[in-house]
PDB file of C-alpha atoms and ligand atoms in Angstrom:
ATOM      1  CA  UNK A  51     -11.172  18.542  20.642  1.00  0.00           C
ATOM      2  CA  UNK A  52     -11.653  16.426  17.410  1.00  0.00           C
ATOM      3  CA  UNK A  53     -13.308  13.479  17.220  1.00  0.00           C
ATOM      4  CA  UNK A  54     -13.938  10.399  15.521  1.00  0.00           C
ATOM      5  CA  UNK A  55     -17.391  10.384  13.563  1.00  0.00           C
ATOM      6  CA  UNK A  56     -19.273   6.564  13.642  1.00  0.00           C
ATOM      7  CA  UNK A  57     -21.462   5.682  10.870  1.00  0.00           C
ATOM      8  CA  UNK A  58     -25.312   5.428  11.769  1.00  0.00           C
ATOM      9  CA  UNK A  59     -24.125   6.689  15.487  1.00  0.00           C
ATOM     10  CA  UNK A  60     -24.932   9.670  17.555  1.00  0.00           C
ATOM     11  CA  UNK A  61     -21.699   8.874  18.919  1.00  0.00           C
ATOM     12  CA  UNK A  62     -18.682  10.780  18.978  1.00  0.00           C
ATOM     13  CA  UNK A  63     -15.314   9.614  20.363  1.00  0.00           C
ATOM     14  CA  UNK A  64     -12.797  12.107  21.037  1.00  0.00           C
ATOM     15  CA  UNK A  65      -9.255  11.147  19.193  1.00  0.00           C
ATOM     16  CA  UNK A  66      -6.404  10.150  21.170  1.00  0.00           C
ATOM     17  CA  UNK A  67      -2.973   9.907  19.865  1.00  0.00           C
ATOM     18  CA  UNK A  68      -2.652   9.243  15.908  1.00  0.00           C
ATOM     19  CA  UNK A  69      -0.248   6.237  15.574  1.00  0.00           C
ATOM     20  CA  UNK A  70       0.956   5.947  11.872  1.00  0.00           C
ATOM     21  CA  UNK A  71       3.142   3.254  10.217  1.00  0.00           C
ATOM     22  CA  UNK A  72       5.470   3.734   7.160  1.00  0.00           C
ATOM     23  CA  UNK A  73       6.625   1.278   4.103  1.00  0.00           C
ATOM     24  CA  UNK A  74       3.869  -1.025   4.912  1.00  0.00           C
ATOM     25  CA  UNK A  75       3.399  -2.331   1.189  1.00  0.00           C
ATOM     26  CA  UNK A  76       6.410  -3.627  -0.417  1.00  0.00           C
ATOM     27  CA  UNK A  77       6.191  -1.785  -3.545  1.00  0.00           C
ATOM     28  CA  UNK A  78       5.703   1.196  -1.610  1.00  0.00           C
ATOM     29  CA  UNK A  79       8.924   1.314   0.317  1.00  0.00           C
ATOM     30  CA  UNK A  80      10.330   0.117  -2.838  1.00  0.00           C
ATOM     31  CA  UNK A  81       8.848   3.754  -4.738  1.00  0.00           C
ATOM     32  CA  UNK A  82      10.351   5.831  -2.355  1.00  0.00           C
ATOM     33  CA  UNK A  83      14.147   4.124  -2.257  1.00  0.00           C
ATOM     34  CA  UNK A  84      13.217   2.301   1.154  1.00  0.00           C
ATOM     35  CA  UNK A  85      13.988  -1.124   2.427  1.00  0.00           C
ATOM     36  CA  UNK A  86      11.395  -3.312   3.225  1.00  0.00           C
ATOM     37  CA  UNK A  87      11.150  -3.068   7.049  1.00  0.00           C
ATOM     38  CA  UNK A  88      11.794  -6.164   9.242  1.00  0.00           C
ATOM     39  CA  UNK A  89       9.151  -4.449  11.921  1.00  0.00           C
ATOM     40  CA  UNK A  90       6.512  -1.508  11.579  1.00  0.00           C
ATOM     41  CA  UNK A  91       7.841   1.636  11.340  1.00  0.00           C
ATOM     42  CA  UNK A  92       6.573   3.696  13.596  1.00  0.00           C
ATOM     43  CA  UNK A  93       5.405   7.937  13.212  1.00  0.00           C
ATOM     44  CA  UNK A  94       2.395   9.581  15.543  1.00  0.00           C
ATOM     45  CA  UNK A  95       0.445  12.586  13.735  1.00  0.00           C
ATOM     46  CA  UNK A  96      -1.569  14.876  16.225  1.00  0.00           C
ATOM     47  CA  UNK A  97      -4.983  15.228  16.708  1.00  0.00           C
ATOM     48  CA  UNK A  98      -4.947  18.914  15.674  1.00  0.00           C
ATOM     49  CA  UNK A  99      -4.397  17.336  12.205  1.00  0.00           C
ATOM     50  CA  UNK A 100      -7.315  15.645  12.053  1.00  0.00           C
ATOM     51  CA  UNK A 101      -9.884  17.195   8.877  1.00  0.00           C
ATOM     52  CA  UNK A 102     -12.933  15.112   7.414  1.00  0.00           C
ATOM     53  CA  UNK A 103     -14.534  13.761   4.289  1.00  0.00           C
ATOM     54  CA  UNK A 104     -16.276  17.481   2.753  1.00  0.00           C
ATOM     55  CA  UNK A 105     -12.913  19.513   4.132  1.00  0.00           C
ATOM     56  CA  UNK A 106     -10.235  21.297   2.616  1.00  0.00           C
ATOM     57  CA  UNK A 107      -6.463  19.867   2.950  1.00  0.00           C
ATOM     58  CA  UNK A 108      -4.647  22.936   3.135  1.00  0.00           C
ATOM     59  CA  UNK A 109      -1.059  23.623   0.978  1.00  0.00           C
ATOM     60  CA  UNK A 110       1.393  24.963   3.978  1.00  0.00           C
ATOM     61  CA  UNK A 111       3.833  27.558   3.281  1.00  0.00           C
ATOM     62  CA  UNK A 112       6.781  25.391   3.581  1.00  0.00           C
ATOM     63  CA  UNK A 113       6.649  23.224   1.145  1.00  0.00           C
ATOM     64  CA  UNK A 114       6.195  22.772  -2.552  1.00  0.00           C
ATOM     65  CA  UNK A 115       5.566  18.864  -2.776  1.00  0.00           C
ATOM     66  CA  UNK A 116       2.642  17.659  -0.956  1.00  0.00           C
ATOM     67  CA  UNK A 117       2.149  14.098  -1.444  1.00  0.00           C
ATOM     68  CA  UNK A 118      -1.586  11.792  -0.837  1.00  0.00           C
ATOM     69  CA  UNK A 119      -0.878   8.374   1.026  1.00  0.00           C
ATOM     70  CA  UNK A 120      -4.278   6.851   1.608  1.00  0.00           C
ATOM     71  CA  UNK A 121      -4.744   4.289   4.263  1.00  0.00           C
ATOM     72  CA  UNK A 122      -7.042   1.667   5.980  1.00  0.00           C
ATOM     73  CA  UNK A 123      -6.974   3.215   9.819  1.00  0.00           C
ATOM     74  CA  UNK A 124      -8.306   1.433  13.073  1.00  0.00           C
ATOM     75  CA  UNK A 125      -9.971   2.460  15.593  1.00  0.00           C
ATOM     76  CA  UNK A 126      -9.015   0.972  18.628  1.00  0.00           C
ATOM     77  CA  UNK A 127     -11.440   0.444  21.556  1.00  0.00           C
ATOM     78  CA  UNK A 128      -9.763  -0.356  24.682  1.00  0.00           C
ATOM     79  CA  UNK A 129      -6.610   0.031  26.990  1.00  0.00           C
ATOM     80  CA  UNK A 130      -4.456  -2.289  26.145  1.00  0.00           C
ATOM     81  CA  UNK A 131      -0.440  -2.831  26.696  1.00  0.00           C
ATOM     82  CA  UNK A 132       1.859  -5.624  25.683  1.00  0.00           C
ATOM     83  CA  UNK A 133      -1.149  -7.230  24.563  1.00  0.00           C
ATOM     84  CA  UNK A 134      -1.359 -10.813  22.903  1.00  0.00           C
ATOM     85  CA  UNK A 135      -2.990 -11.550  19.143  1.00  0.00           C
ATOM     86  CA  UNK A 136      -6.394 -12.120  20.394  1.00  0.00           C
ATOM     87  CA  UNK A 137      -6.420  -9.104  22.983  1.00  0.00           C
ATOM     88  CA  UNK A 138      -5.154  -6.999  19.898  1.00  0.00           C
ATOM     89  CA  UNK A 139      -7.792  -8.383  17.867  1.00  0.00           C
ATOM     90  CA  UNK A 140     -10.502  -7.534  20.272  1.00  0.00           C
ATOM     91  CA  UNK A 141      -8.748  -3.693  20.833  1.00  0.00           C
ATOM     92  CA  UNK A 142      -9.809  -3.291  17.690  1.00  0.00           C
ATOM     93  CA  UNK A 143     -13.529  -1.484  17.323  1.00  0.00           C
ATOM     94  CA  UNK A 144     -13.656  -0.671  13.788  1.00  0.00           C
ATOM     95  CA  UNK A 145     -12.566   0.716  10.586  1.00  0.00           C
ATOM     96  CA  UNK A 146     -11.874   4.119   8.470  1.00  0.00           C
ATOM     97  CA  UNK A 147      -9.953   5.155   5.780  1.00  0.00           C
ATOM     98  CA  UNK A 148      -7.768   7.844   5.979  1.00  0.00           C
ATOM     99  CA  UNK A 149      -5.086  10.405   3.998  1.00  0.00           C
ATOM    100  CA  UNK A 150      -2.014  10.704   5.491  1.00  0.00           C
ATOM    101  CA  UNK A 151      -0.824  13.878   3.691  1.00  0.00           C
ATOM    102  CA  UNK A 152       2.930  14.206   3.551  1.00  0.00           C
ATOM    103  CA  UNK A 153       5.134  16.851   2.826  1.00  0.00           C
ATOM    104  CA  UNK A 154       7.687  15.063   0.379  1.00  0.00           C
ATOM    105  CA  UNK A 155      10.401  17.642  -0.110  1.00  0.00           C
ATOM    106  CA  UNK A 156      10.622  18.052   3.988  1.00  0.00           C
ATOM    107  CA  UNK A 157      10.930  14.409   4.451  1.00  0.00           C
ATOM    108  CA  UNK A 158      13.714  13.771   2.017  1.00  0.00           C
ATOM    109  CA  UNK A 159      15.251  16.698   4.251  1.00  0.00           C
ATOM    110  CA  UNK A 160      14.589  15.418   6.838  1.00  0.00           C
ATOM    111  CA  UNK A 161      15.710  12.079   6.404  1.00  0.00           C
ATOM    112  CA  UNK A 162      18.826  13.196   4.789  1.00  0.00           C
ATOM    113  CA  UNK A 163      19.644  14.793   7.983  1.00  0.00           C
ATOM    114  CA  UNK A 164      18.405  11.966  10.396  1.00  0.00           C
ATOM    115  CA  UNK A 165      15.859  14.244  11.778  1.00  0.00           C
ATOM    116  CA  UNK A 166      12.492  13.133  12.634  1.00  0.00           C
ATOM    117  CA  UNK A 167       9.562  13.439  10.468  1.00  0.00           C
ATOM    118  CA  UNK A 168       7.098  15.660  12.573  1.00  0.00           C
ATOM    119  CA  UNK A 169       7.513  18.768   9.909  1.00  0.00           C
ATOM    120  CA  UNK A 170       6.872  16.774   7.281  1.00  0.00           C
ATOM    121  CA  UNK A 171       3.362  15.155   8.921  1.00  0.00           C
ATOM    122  CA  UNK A 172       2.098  16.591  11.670  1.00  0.00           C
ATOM    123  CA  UNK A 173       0.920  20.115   9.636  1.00  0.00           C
ATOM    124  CA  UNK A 174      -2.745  21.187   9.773  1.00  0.00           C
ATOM    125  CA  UNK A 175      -5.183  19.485   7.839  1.00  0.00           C
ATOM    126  CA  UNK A 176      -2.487  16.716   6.903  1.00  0.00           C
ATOM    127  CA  UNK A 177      -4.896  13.830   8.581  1.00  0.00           C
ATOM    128  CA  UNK A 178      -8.086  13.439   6.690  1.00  0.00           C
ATOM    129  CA  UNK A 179     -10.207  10.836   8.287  1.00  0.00           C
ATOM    130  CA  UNK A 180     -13.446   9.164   6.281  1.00  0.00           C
ATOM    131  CA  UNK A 181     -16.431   8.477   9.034  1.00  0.00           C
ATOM    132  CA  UNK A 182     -15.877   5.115  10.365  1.00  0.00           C
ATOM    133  CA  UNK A 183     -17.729   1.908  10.685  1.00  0.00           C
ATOM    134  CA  UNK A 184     -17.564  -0.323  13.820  1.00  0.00           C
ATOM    135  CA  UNK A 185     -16.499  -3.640  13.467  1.00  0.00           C
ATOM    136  CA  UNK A 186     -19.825  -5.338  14.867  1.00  0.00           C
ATOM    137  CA  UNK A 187     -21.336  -3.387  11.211  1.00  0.00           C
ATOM    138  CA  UNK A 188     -18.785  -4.371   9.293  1.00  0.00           C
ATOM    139  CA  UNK A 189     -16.264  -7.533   8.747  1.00  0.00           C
ATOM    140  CA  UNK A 190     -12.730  -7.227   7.041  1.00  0.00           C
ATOM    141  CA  UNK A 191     -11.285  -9.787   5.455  1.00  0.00           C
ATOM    142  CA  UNK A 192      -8.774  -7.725   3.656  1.00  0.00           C
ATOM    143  CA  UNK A 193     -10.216  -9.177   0.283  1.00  0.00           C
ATOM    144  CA  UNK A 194     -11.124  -5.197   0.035  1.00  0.00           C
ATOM    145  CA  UNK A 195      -9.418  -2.798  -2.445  1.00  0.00           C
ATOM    146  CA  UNK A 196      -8.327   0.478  -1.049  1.00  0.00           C
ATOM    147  CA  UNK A 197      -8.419   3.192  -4.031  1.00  0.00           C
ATOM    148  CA  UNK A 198      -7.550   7.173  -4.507  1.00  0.00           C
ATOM    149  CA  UNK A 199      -8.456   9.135  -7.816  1.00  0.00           C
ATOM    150  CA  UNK A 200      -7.368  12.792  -7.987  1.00  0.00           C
ATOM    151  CA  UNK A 201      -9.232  14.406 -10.345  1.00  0.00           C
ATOM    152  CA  UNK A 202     -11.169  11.550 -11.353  1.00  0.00           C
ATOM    153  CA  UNK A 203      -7.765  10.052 -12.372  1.00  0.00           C
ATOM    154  CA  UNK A 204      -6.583   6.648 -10.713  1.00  0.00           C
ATOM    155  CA  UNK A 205      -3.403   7.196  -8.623  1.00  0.00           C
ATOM    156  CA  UNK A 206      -3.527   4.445  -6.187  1.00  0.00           C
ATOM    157  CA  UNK A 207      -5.583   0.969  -6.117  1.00  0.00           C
ATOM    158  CA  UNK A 208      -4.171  -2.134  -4.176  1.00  0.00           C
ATOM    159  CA  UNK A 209      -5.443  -4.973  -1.900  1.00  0.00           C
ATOM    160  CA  UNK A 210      -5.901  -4.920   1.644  1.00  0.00           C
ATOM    161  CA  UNK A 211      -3.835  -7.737   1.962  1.00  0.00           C
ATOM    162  CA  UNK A 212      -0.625  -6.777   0.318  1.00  0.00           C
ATOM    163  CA  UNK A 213       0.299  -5.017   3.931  1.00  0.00           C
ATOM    164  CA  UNK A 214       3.483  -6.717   4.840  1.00  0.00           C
ATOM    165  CA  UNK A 215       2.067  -6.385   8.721  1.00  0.00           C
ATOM    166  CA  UNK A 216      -1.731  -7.015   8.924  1.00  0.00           C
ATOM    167  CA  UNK A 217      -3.841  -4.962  11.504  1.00  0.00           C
ATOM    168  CA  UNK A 218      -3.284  -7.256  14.522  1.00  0.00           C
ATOM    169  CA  UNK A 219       0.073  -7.585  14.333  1.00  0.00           C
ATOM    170  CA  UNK A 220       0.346  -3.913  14.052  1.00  0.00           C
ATOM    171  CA  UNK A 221      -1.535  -3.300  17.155  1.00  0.00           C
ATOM    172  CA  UNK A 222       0.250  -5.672  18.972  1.00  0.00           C
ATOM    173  CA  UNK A 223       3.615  -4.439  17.733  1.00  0.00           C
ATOM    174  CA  UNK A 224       2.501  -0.924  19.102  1.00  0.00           C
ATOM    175  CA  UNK A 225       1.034  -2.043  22.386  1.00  0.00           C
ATOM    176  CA  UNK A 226       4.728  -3.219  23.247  1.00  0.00           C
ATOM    177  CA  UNK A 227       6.339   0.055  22.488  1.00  0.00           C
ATOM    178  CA  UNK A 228       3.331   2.483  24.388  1.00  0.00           C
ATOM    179  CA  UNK A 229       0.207   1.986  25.646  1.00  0.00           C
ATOM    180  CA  UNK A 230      -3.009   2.035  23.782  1.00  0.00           C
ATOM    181  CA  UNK A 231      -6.881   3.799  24.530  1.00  0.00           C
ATOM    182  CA  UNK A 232      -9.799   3.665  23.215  1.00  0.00           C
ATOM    183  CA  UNK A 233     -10.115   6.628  20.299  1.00  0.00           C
ATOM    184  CA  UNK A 234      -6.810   6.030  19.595  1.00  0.00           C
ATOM    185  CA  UNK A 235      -6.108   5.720  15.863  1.00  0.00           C
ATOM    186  CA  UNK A 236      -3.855   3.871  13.679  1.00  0.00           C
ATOM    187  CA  UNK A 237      -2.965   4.425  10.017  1.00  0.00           C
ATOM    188  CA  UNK A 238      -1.966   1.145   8.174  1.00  0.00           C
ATOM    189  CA  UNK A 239       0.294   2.308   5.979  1.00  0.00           C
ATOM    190  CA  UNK A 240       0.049   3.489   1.913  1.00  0.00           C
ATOM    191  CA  UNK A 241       0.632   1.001  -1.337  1.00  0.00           C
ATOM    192  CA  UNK A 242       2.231   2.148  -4.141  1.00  0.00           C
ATOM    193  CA  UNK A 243       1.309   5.554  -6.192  1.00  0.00           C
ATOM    194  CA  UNK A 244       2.046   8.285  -4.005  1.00  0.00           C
ATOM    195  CA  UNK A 245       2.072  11.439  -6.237  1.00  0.00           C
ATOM    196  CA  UNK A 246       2.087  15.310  -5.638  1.00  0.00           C
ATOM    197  CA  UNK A 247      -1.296  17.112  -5.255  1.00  0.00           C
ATOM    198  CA  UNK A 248      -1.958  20.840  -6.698  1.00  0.00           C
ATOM    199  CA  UNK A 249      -3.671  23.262  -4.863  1.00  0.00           C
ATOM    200  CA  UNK A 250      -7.361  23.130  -6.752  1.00  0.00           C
ATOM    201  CA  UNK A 251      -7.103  18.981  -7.109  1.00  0.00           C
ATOM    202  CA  UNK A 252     -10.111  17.191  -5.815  1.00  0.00           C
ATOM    203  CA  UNK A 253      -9.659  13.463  -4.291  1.00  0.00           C
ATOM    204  CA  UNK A 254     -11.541  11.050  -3.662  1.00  0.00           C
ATOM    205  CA  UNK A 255     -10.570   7.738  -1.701  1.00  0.00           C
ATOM    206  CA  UNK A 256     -12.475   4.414  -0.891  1.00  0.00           C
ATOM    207  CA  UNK A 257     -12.079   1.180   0.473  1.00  0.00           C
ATOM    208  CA  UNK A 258     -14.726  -1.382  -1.340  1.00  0.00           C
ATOM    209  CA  UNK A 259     -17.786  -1.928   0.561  1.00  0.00           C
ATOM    210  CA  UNK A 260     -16.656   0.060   3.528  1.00  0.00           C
ATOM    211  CA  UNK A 261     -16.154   3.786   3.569  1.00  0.00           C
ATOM    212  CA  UNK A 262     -14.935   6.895   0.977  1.00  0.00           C
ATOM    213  CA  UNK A 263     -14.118  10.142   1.467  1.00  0.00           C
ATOM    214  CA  UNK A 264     -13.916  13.522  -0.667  1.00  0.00           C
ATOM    215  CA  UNK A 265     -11.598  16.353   0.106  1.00  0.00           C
ATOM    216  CA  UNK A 266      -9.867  19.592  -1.829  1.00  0.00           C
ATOM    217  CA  UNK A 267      -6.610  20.748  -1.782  1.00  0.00           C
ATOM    218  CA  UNK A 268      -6.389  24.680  -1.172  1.00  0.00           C
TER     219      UNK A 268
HETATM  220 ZN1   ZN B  33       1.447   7.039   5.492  1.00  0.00          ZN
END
């Protein structure tokens, strides 16, 4: 069972289900050919994914084009269903950053063929996840700059607050399509930059003031 890792806490919450949403920065969908969505869109990654800050992302077989999309995630801290804005707000317990590591080449398959996207992002080691800090430590204000380098070069550096949907909406959005729990996990969405990583790349992502993480790709 993975869990989620709190900074300066002994304690460790076992992940639930890994809610992700796509095209979440306007010049991100706009990279990749997409529209820019009139709601979330919606993609769960499994637990089994989950690596940390320190581990290796590992290359799968299938693909050739492994892509970084890094990510502001919550952590969300309570059972909650068709919730309201200030229920959703409160469901949230804190922040991390993570990679959601995408296998490019699939999803353009995929896609082409209408299929869903689970090849594409639910392979081992595709969720990286930074340690977290709870919100009672920590206050966003989405002033903060979320930032990859690979290799020590800059890939991806935007604004917190360039998301088209901002956290709460996104958690209420998702409370009225399934049920949230506490150690569930949502991934915000990427801005602009994706790029393919090489087996041997190191990156390193951070969100100012909050949280970074390191990983390898093998
Ligand atoms: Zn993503």
């Amino acid at each position: 069972m993975k869990s989620i890792r709190i900074r300066n806490s002994s304690k460790e919450i076992p992940i639930g289900k890994i809610v992700c949403v796509g095209r979440n920065y306007a010049e991100h969908a706009k990279e990749l050919g997409n529209e820019i969505p009139e709601k979330p869109v919606i993609f769960l990654k499994p637990a089994s994914s989950v690596i940390y800050s320190g581990d290796k992302i590992v290359y799968p077989a299938f693909s050739n084009e492994m892509h970084h999309e890094t990510e502001l995630v919550l952590l969300i801290g309570k059972k909650i269903k068709d919730a309201d804005e200030k229920i959703s707000e409160v469901a949230i317990a804190g922040y991390g950053l993570g990679l959601d590591m995408t296998l490019r080449d699939v999803q353009n398959e995929l896609k082409k063929k209408g299929h869903p996207w689970t090849i594409a992002k639910c392979f081992d080691t595709s969720a990286v996840l930074s340690d977290f800090v709870l919100k009672e430590n920590f206050h966003l204000t989405l002033d903060e700059e979320i930032s990859l380098t690979v290799n020590g070069e800059l890939r991806q550096k935007e604004k917190l607050n360039m998301m088209l949907f901002p956290p709460i909406k996104i958690v209420q959005y998702i409370s009225s399509l399934m049920t949230l729990e506490e150690g569930d996990l949502i991934f915000t969405g990427t801005p602009k930059g994706v790029s393919k990583v090489e087996r041997g790349d190191k990156l390193h992502a951070e969100i100012s003031g909050m949280t970074y993480l390191d990983c390898s790709v093998s």
